[in-house]
Short mmCIF file of C-alpha atoms in Angstrom, two decimals:
data_model
loop_
_atom_site.label_atom_id
_atom_site.label_comp_id
_atom_site.label_asym_id
_atom_site.label_seq_id
_atom_site.Cartn_x
_atom_site.Cartn_y
_atom_site.Cartn_z
CA ALA C 1 0.01 0.01 0.01
CA ALA C 2 2.89 2.35 0.88
CA ASN C 3 4.58 1.62 -2.52
CA SER C 4 1.39 2.49 -4.22
CA LEU C 5 1.07 5.76 -2.65
CA VAL C 6 4.66 6.79 -3.32
CA GLN C 7 4.14 5.75 -6.94
CA ARG C 8 1.06 7.98 -7.20
CA ALA C 9 2.58 10.69 -5.64
CA ARG C 10 5.48 10.71 -7.86
CA GLU C 11 3.09 10.71 -10.88
CA THR C 12 1.37 13.46 -9.46
CA VAL C 13 4.51 15.47 -9.05
CA ARG C 14 5.55 14.68 -12.75
CA ARG C 15 2.41 15.82 -13.97
CA HIS C 16 2.27 19.20 -12.17
CA ALA C 17 5.91 20.18 -11.74
CA PRO C 18 8.28 21.58 -14.32
CA SER C 19 10.63 18.84 -15.51
CA ASP C 20 13.49 21.38 -15.20
CA PRO C 21 14.27 21.99 -11.69
CA GLY C 22 15.61 25.56 -12.71
CA GLN C 23 11.97 26.61 -13.67
CA TRP C 24 10.66 25.77 -10.20
CA SER C 25 9.97 28.63 -8.39
CA ARG C 26 9.27 29.66 -4.81
CA PRO C 27 6.32 31.98 -3.77
CA TYR C 28 7.69 35.35 -2.91
CA LEU C 29 6.81 37.81 -0.18
CA THR C 30 4.34 40.59 -1.23
CA ALA C 31 4.22 44.02 0.41
CA GLN C 32 0.77 42.55 2.12
CA ASP C 33 2.79 39.50 3.30
CA LYS C 34 5.39 41.66 4.82
CA ASN C 35 2.81 43.81 6.55
CA ILE C 36 0.96 40.76 8.06
CA LEU C 37 4.15 39.49 9.12
CA ARG C 38 5.21 42.66 10.77
CA ARG C 39 1.81 43.05 12.69
CA TYR C 40 1.87 39.31 13.71
CA MET C 41 5.53 39.99 15.11
CA SER C 42 4.39 42.98 17.05
CA THR C 43 1.05 42.58 18.51
CA THR C 44 -0.12 41.11 21.84
CA ASP C 45 -3.52 42.71 21.44
CA PRO C 46 -6.16 39.82 20.97
CA ARG C 47 -8.42 42.00 18.72
CA GLU C 48 -5.70 42.64 16.27
CA LEU C 49 -4.77 38.84 16.09
CA VAL C 50 -8.47 38.14 15.59
CA GLU C 51 -8.19 40.27 12.31
CA LEU C 52 -4.94 38.67 11.37
CA LEU C 53 -5.66 34.91 11.58
CA ALA C 54 -8.14 32.87 9.42
CA GLU C 55 -11.41 31.52 11.37
CA ASP C 56 -9.73 27.98 10.85
CA VAL C 57 -6.22 28.81 11.51
CA ARG C 58 -3.84 25.83 12.44
CA LEU C 59 -0.69 26.40 14.52
CA THR C 60 1.61 23.30 14.45
CA MET C 61 4.57 22.80 16.80
CA PRO C 62 5.53 19.24 16.71
CA PRO C 63 5.90 16.99 18.75
CA GLY C 64 3.08 18.90 20.61
CA PRO C 65 -0.50 18.64 19.34
CA PRO C 66 -1.78 21.57 16.83
CA VAL C 67 -3.81 24.46 17.95
CA LEU C 68 -6.84 24.80 16.01
CA GLY C 69 -9.21 27.83 15.31
CA ARG C 70 -9.02 31.20 15.61
CA ASP C 71 -9.94 31.51 19.32
CA ALA C 72 -7.40 28.92 20.62
CA ALA C 73 -4.58 30.37 18.62
CA VAL C 74 -5.27 33.78 19.92
CA ALA C 75 -5.33 32.62 23.46
CA PHE C 76 -2.06 30.79 22.77
CA LEU C 77 -0.28 33.55 21.15
CA THR C 78 -1.24 36.11 23.62
CA ARG C 79 0.28 34.44 26.46
CA PRO C 80 2.37 37.02 28.53
CA MET C 81 5.95 36.16 27.43
CA ASP C 82 8.95 38.27 26.72
CA TRP C 83 9.85 37.76 23.15
CA ARG C 84 11.98 39.58 20.62
CA SER C 85 11.19 38.63 16.82
CA PHE C 86 12.87 39.40 13.63
CA PRO C 87 11.33 39.09 10.10
CA ALA C 88 12.83 36.68 7.67
CA SER C 89 11.54 34.44 4.62
CA ALA C 90 11.82 30.77 4.78
CA ASN C 91 11.26 28.90 1.46
CA GLY C 92 9.64 32.18 0.00
CA ARG C 93 7.14 32.21 3.00
CA PRO C 94 6.99 34.92 5.95
CA ALA C 95 9.02 33.89 8.77
CA ALA C 96 9.41 35.30 12.17
CA LEU C 97 12.60 34.41 14.00
CA ASN C 98 11.80 34.38 17.78
CA TYR C 99 13.75 34.76 20.87
CA LEU C 100 12.49 34.36 24.40
CA ARG C 101 13.83 35.75 27.81
CA SER C 102 12.79 33.66 30.68
CA PRO C 103 11.36 35.48 33.63
CA GLY C 104 14.48 36.85 35.49
CA GLY C 105 16.75 35.80 32.78
CA GLU C 106 19.77 37.72 31.55
CA HIS C 107 19.55 36.93 27.78
CA TYR C 108 17.12 36.38 25.13
CA GLU C 109 17.50 32.81 24.03
CA ALA C 110 16.98 31.68 20.15
CA LEU C 111 14.03 29.66 20.41
CA VAL C 112 11.42 29.25 17.52
CA VAL C 113 10.96 30.03 13.66
CA ASP C 114 7.37 30.66 12.89
CA VAL C 115 6.74 29.99 9.07
CA LEU C 116 3.38 31.58 8.04
CA ARG C 117 1.02 30.30 5.28
CA ILE C 118 -1.10 33.58 4.23
CA VAL C 119 -4.43 32.64 2.36
CA ASP C 120 -6.58 35.81 1.24
CA GLY C 121 -4.88 38.29 3.49
CA ARG C 122 -5.10 36.07 6.61
CA ILE C 123 -2.84 33.68 8.32
CA ALA C 124 -4.14 30.26 7.57
CA GLU C 125 -1.24 28.16 9.17
CA CYS C 126 1.91 28.87 11.31
CA ASN C 127 4.23 26.08 11.39
CA ALA C 128 6.69 26.27 14.50
CA PHE C 129 10.37 25.01 14.22
CA VAL C 130 11.41 24.65 17.79
CA GLY C 131 14.90 24.83 18.71
CA ALA C 132 17.81 27.37 18.40
CA GLN C 133 19.60 25.44 15.75
CA HIS C 134 16.49 26.59 13.48
CA VAL C 135 17.20 30.25 14.46
CA THR C 136 20.71 30.24 13.92
CA ALA C 137 20.63 28.65 10.42
CA PHE C 138 19.39 32.28 9.55
CA GLY C 139 22.79 33.65 10.42
CA MET C 140 21.32 34.91 13.70
CA PRO C 141 23.01 34.60 17.24
CA PRO C 142 22.01 31.82 19.79
CA THR C 143 21.55 34.72 22.36
CA LEU C 144 20.72 38.65 22.39
CA GLU C 145 21.20 41.03 25.13
CA PRO C 146 18.25 42.79 26.32
CA LEU C 147 17.51 46.29 24.95
CA THR C 148 18.58 49.04 27.17
CA ILE C 149 16.82 52.41 26.63
CA PRO C 150 18.66 55.34 27.99
CA PRO C 151 16.73 57.65 30.31
CA THR C 152 15.64 61.01 28.85
CA GLU C 153 17.30 64.10 30.08
CA ALA C 154 14.98 66.21 32.27
CA ARG C 155 14.00 69.41 30.81
#
């Protein structure tokens, strides 16, 4: 049965994919994709997330079970955590490189790459690749120092 499935899958790929791998193309990020990614990375407001997410959004983070549906995704994504995120592109899709600082921690630690699939202007899926090695594969460091904002001068 497995061999039959593999043979059918290969035939489907042969029918739909260009025969020359040089003609294969990745999706490219549109201005809308970049804007959605920016908003996804910066918001902690549940109302804004509702606007960004498809109703049937799916968040995956193996080996854990997926988070299914907008309400569950909003609850998951708005947990109070100290994140720093950077925009990227992974296989032509919008991606967020995420660092987390534990309560009382000195540094932000590379943790996860979120790769988004956007359909009709909303996030339909977010695949989370957990592990510092995924973040550092983008040329990012394994840790970041906290941001220090100098005090403003009294006037």
